[in-house]
Short mmCIF file of C-alpha atoms in Angstrom, two decimals:
data_model
loop_
_atom_site.label_atom_id
_atom_site.label_comp_id
_atom_site.label_asym_id
_atom_site.label_seq_id
_atom_site.Cartn_x
_atom_site.Cartn_y
_atom_site.Cartn_z
CA MET A 23 -59.81 25.83 -61.99
CA GLN A 24 -61.07 24.71 -58.88
CA PRO A 25 -58.89 22.22 -56.63
CA VAL A 26 -60.51 18.69 -56.52
CA SER A 27 -61.57 17.48 -53.02
CA GLN A 28 -60.46 14.43 -50.88
CA HIS A 29 -63.21 12.08 -51.30
CA GLY A 30 -64.11 13.14 -55.69
CA THR A 31 -60.00 12.05 -56.10
CA ALA A 32 -60.67 9.03 -53.64
CA ASN A 33 -63.49 8.06 -55.58
CA LEU A 34 -61.62 8.37 -59.16
CA GLU A 35 -59.03 6.77 -58.00
CA LEU A 36 -60.44 3.67 -56.30
CA GLY A 37 -62.54 4.11 -59.53
CA LEU A 38 -59.49 3.01 -61.27
CA TRP A 39 -57.81 0.50 -58.99
CA LEU A 40 -61.57 -1.79 -59.18
CA TYR A 41 -61.17 -1.11 -62.78
CA LEU A 42 -57.87 -2.89 -62.77
CA TYR A 43 -58.69 -5.57 -60.68
CA SER A 44 -61.67 -6.17 -62.80
CA GLN A 45 -59.25 -7.35 -65.88
CA GLY A 46 -57.25 -9.35 -63.71
CA TYR A 47 -54.80 -6.80 -62.95
CA GLY A 48 -52.69 -8.12 -60.05
CA GLY A 49 -52.58 -4.80 -58.29
CA VAL A 50 -51.80 -0.99 -58.87
CA MET A 51 -48.14 1.30 -57.66
CA LYS A 52 -49.10 4.56 -56.75
CA TRP A 53 -45.87 6.74 -57.41
CA MET A 54 -46.57 9.22 -54.50
CA LEU A 55 -46.85 7.64 -50.71
CA ASN A 56 -46.61 10.99 -49.12
CA ASN A 57 -47.40 14.45 -49.78
CA CYS A 58 -44.35 16.25 -50.37
CA PRO A 59 -44.76 19.52 -49.49
CA ALA A 60 -41.44 20.77 -50.54
CA GLY A 61 -41.29 19.98 -53.75
CA GLU A 62 -41.19 22.02 -57.02
CA ASN A 63 -43.92 21.03 -58.44
CA ALA A 64 -46.79 22.50 -56.20
CA SER A 65 -49.62 20.93 -57.76
CA GLN A 66 -48.30 17.84 -57.38
CA ASN A 67 -47.17 18.26 -54.23
CA SER A 68 -50.38 17.48 -52.35
CA TYR A 69 -50.81 13.86 -54.09
CA GLY A 70 -49.70 11.50 -51.31
CA ILE A 71 -51.60 9.26 -50.18
CA TYR A 72 -51.19 10.68 -46.38
CA ASP A 73 -51.25 13.96 -45.94
CA ASP A 74 -48.38 16.51 -44.99
CA ALA A 75 -48.79 15.40 -41.13
CA GLY A 76 -48.64 11.53 -41.88
CA GLN A 77 -52.16 11.29 -41.51
CA PRO A 78 -54.45 8.76 -44.40
CA LYS A 79 -56.66 10.78 -46.77
CA VAL A 80 -59.38 9.83 -47.67
CA ILE A 81 -57.99 7.58 -50.19
CA ALA A 82 -56.10 5.29 -48.09
CA ARG A 83 -58.87 4.45 -45.54
CA ALA A 84 -60.57 3.47 -49.01
CA LEU A 85 -58.22 1.38 -50.68
CA GLN A 86 -57.85 -0.50 -47.11
#
């Protein structure tokens, strides 16, 4: 399986946030603000809005 690009994940995540707002929800909560490169689950270590160096990913800019 190929990893999904940052642009692809940003599109999916932003779509979810916009859908929830359109349904009257007051907000959405992301469970991981920063990547966790030393975490136990390799596939989840990069789920953050900010990368390993603390730089914003595409989704961080999209959510502004």
